[in-house]
mmCIF file of C-alpha atoms and ligand atoms in Angstrom:
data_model
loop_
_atom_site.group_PDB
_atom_site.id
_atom_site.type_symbol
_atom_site.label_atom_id
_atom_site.label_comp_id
_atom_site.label_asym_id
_atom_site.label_seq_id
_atom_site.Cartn_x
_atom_site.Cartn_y
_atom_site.Cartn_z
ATOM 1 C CA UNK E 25 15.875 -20.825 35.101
ATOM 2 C CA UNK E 26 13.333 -18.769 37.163
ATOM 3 C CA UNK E 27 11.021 -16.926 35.176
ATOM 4 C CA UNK E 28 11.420 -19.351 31.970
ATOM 5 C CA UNK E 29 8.984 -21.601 30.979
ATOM 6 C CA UNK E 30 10.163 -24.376 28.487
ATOM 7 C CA UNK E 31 7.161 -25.694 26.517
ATOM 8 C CA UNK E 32 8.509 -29.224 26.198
ATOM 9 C CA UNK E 33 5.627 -31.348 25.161
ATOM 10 C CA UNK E 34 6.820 -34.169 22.389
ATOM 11 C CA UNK E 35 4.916 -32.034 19.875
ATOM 12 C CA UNK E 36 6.704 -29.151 19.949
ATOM 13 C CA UNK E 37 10.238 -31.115 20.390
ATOM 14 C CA UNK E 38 9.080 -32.913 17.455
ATOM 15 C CA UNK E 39 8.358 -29.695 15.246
ATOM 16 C CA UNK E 40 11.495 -28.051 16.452
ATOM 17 C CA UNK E 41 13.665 -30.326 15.417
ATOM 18 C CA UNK E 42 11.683 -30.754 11.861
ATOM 19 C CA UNK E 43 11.961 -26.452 12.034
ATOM 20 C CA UNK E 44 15.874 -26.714 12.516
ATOM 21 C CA UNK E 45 16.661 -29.026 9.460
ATOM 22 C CA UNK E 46 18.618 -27.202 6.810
ATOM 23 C CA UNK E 47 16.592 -28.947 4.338
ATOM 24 C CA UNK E 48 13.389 -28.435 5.591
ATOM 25 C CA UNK E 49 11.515 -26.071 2.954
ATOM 26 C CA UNK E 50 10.321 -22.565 3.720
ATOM 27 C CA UNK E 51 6.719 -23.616 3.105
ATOM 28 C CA UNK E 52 7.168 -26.191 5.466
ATOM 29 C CA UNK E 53 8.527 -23.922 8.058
ATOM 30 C CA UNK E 54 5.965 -21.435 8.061
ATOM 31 C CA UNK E 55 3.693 -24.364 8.904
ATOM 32 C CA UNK E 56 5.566 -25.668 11.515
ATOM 33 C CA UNK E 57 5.842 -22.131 12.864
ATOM 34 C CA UNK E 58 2.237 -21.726 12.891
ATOM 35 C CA UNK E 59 1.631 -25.288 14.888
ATOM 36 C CA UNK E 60 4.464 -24.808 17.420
ATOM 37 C CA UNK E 61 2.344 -20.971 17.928
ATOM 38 C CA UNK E 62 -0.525 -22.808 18.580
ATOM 39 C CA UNK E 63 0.723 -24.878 21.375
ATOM 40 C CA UNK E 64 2.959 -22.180 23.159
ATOM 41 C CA UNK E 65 -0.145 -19.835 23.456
ATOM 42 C CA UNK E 66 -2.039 -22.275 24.742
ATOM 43 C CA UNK E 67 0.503 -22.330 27.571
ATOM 44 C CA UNK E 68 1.465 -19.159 27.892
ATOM 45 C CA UNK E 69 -2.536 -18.548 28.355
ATOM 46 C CA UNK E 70 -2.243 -21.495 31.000
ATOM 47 C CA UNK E 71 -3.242 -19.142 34.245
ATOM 48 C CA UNK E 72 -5.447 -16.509 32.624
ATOM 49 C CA UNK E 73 -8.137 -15.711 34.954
ATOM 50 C CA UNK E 74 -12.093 -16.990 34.235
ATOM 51 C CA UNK E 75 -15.384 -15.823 35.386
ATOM 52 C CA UNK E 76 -19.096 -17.725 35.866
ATOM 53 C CA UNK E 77 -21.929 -16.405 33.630
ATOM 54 C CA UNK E 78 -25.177 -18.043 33.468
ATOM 55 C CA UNK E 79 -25.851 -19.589 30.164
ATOM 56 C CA UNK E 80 -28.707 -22.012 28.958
ATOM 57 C CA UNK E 81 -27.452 -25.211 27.261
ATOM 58 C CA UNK E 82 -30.047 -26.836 25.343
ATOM 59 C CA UNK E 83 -31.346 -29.358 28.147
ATOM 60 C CA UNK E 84 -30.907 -26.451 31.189
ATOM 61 C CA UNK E 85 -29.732 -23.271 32.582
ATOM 62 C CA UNK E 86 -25.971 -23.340 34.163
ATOM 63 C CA UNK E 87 -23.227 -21.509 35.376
ATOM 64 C CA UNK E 88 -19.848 -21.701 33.022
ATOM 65 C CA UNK E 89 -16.640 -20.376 32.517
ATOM 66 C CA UNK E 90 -15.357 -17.550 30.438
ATOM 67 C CA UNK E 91 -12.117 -15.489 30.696
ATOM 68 C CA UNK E 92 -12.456 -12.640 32.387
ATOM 69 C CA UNK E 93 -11.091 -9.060 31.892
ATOM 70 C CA UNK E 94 -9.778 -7.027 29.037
ATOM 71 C CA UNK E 95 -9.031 -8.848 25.335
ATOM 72 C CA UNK E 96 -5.510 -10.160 25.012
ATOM 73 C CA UNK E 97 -3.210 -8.558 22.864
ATOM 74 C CA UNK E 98 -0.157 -9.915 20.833
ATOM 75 C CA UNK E 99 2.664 -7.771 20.268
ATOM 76 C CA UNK E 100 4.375 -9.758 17.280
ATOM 77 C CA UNK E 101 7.891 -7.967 16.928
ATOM 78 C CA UNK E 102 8.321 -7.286 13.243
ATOM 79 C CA UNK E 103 8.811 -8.950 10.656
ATOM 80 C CA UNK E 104 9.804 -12.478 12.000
ATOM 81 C CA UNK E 105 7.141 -11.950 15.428
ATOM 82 C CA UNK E 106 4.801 -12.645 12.265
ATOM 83 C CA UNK E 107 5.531 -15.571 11.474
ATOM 84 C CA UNK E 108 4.114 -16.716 14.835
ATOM 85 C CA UNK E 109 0.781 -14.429 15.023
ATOM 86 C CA UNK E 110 -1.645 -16.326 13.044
ATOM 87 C CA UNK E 111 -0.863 -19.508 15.238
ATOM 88 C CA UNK E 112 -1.636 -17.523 18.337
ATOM 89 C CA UNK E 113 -4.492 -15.741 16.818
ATOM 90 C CA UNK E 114 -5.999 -19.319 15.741
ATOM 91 C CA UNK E 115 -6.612 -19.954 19.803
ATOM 92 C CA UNK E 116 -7.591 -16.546 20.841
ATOM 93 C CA UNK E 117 -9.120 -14.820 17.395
ATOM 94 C CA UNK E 118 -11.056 -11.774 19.463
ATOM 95 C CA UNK E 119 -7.513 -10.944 20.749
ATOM 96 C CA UNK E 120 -6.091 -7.312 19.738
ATOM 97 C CA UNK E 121 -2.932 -7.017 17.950
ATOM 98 C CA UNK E 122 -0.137 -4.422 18.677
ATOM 99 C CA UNK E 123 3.023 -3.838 15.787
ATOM 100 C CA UNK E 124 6.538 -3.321 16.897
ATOM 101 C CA UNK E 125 8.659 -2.585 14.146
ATOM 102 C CA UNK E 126 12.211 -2.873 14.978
ATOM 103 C CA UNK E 127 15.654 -4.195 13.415
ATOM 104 C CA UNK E 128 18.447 -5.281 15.011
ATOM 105 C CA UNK E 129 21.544 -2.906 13.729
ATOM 106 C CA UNK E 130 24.081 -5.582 12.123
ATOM 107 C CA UNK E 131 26.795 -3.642 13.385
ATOM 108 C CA UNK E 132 26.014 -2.840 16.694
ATOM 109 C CA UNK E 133 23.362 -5.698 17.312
ATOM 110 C CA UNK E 134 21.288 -2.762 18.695
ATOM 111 C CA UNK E 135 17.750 -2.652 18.282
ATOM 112 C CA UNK E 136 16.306 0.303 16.460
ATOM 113 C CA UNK E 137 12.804 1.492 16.541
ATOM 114 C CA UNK E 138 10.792 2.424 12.853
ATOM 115 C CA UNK E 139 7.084 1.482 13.534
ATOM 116 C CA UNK E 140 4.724 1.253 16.987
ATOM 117 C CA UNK E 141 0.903 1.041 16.592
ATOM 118 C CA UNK E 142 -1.009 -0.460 19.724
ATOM 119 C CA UNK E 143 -4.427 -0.228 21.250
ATOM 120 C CA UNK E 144 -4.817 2.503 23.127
ATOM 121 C CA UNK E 145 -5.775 0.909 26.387
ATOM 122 C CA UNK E 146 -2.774 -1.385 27.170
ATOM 123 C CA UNK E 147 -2.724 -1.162 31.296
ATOM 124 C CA UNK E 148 -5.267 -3.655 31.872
ATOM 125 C CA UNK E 149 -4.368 -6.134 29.354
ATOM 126 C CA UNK E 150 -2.158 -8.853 29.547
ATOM 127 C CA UNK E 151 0.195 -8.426 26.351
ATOM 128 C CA UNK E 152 1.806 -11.073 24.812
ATOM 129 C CA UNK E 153 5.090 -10.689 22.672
ATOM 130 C CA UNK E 154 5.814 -12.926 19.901
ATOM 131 C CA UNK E 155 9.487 -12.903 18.434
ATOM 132 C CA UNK E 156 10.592 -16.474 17.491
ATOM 133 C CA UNK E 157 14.360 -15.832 18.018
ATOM 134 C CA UNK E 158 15.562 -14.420 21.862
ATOM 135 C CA UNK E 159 19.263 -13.827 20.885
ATOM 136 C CA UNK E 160 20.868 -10.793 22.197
ATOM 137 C CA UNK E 161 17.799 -10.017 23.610
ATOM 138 C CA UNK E 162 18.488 -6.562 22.517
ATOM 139 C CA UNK E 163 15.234 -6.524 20.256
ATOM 140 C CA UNK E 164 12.943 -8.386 22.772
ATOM 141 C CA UNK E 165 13.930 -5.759 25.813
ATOM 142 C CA UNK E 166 12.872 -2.979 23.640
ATOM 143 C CA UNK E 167 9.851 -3.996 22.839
ATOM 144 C CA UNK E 168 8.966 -4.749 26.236
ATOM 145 C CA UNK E 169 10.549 -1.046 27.356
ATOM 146 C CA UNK E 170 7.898 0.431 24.675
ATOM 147 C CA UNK E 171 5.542 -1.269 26.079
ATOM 148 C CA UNK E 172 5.535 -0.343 29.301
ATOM 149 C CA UNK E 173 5.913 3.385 28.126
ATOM 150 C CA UNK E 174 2.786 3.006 26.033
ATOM 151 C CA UNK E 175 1.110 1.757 29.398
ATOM 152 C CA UNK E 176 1.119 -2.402 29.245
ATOM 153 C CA UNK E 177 1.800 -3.244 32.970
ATOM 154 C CA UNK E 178 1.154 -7.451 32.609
ATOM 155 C CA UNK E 179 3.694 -8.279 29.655
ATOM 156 C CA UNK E 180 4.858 -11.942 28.727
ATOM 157 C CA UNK E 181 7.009 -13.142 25.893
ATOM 158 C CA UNK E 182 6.968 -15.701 23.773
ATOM 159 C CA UNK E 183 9.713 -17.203 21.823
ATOM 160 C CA UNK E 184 10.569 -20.409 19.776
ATOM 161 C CA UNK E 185 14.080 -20.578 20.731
ATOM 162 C CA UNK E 186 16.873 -18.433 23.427
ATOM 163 C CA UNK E 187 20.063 -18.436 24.315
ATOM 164 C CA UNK E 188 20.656 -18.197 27.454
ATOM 165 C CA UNK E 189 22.412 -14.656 26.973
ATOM 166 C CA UNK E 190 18.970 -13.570 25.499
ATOM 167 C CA UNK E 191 17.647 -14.927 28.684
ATOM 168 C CA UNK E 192 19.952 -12.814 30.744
ATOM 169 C CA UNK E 193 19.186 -9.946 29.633
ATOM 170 C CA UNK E 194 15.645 -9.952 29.740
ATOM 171 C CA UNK E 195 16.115 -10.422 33.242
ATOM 172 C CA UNK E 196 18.370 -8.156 34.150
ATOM 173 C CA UNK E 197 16.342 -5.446 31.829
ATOM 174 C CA UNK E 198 12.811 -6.614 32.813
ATOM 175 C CA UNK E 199 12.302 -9.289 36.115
ATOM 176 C CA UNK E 200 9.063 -8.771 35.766
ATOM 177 C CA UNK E 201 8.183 -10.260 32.239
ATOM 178 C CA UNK E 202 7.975 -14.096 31.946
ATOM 179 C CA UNK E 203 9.089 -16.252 28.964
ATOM 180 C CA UNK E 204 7.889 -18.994 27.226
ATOM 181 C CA UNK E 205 9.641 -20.770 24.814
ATOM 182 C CA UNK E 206 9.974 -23.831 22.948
ATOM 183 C CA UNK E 207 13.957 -24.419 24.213
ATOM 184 C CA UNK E 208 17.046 -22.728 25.470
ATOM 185 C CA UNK E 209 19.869 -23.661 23.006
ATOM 186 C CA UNK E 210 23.842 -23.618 24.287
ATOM 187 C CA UNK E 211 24.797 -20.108 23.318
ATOM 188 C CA UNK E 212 25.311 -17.321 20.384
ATOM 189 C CA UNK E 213 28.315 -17.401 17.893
ATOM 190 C CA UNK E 214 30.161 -14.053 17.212
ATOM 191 C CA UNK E 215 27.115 -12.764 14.629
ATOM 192 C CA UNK E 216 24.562 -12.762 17.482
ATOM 193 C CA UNK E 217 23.258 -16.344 16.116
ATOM 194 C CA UNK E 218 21.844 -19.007 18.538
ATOM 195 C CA UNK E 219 24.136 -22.357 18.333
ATOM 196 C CA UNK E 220 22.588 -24.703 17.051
ATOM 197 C CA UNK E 221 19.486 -22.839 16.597
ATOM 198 C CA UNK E 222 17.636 -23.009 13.086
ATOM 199 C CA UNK E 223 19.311 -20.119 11.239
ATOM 200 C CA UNK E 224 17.515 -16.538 10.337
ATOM 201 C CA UNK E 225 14.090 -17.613 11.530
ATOM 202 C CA UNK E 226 12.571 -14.449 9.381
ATOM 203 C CA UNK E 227 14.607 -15.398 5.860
ATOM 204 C CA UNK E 228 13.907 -18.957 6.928
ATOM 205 C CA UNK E 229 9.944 -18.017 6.589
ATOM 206 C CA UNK E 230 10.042 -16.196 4.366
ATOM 207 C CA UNK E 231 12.734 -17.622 1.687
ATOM 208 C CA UNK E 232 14.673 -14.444 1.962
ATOM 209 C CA UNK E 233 18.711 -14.186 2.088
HETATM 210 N N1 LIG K 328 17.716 -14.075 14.812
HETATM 211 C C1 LIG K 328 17.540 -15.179 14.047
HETATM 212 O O1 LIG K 328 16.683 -15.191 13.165
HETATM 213 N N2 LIG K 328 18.325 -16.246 14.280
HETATM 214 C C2 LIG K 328 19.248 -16.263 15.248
HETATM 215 O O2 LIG K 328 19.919 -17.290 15.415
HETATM 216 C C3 LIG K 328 19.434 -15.110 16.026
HETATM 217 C C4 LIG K 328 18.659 -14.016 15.796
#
C-alpha cells in the first residue's frame, strides 16, 4: 500500500497482540498504548529535517544536529487520539498540541464536529494526527479536512490499527497525508469495527461500555 507505513518492529507486534487480548486489563492497555506511541512517533518522525549549530561539549567546540523548523504538533482526535498523546509527547515534549473533538454518529458512522482548538500558526508545521482506530476513516478524513482549513499544509497520521477501507478512504479524501500504523487488519464488520482488531480502543482505555 503506497502511502502506508506499517511499523512492524517485534516490539510493537509484540504489544499489539498483548493490546488485542480480551483479557488484557484496561490498566494494562493504557500502558501498552503509551509504549506502542512511543515507537510509532519515533518513526513517523523518521525524515524530519535537522540543522548544524555550534555547540561546546565539555572537551571542545563542534558542530551538531538539531531539528530544524517550526515545533511539531499532535492533533490527538478526541477522546481515544488521547490515549496515544502522552507516548508521543514522551519523545518530542516541546511539541504543540492541537484538540479535535469529534464522534462518529452510530447511525450514520458520520463524523461530527463539537470541539477544535489549535495553534494559530499551523502552515509551517508538520502536524501529526493521533487516532488509534482508522475504521471508516470517516473521523480521521475530517480531521485532516479541518486541518487544512485551519492552515496545516504537511499533515501525517498516525494510527494503531486500519482496515483497509479506512485506508481507502484516506486516500481517496486526502493523497497527500501519509499513515503510519502499527498493522492493517482484514476488514470492518457491519458496526464499522475492524476484524479482528482489539475492540472499542477508547472504552478499552478507559474501562468504559
Ligand atoms: N473504533 C474502535 O474503537 N474500534 C474499532 O474497531 C473501530 C472503530
Amino acid at each position: 500500500m503506497t502511502g502506508v507505513t506499517v511499523v512492524d518492529h517485534p516490539l510493537v507486534r509484540h504489544k499489539l497482540t498483548l493490546m488485542r487480548d480480551r483479557e488484557t486489563s484496561t490498566h494494562l492497555f493504557r500502558q501498552l498504548l503509551r509504549e506502542i506511541s512511543s515507537l510509532l512517533c519515533y518513526e513517523v518522525t523518521r525524515d524530519l529535517p535537522l540543522e548544524a549549530i555550534e555547540i561546546e561539549t565539555p572537551i571542545q567546540p563542534m558542530k551538531a544536529e538539531r531539528i530544524a523548523g517550526k515545533k511539531l504538533v499532535f492533533a490527538p482526535i478526541l477522546r481515544s487520539g488521547m490515549g496515544m498523546l502522552d507516548g508521543m509527547l514522551e519523545l518530542a515534549p516541546a511539541a504543540r498540541v492541537a484538540h479535535v473533538g469529534l464522534y462518529r454518529d452510530p447511525e450514520t458512522l458520520d463524523a461530527v464536529e463539537y470541539y477544535f482548538k489549535a495553534p494559530g500558526d499551523l502552515s509551517d508545521r508538520t502536524v501529526i494526527v493521533i487516532d488509534p482506530m482508522l475504521a471508516t476513516g470517516h473521523t480521521a478524513v475530517a480531521a485532516v479536512t479541518r486541518l487544512k482549513a485551519a492552515g496545516a499544509k504537511d499533515i501525517r497520521l498516525v494510527c494503531l490499527l486500519a482496515a483497509p477501507e479506512g485506508v481507502e478512504a484516506m486516500q481517496a479524501a486526502h493523497p497527500d497525508t501519509p499513515i503510519w500504523t502499527a498493522a492493517v487488519d482484514e476488514r470492518l464488520n457491519e458496526h464499522g469495527y475492524i476484524i479482528p482488531g482489539l475492540g472499542d480502543a477508547g472504552d478499552r482505555m478507559y474501562g468504559t461500555r
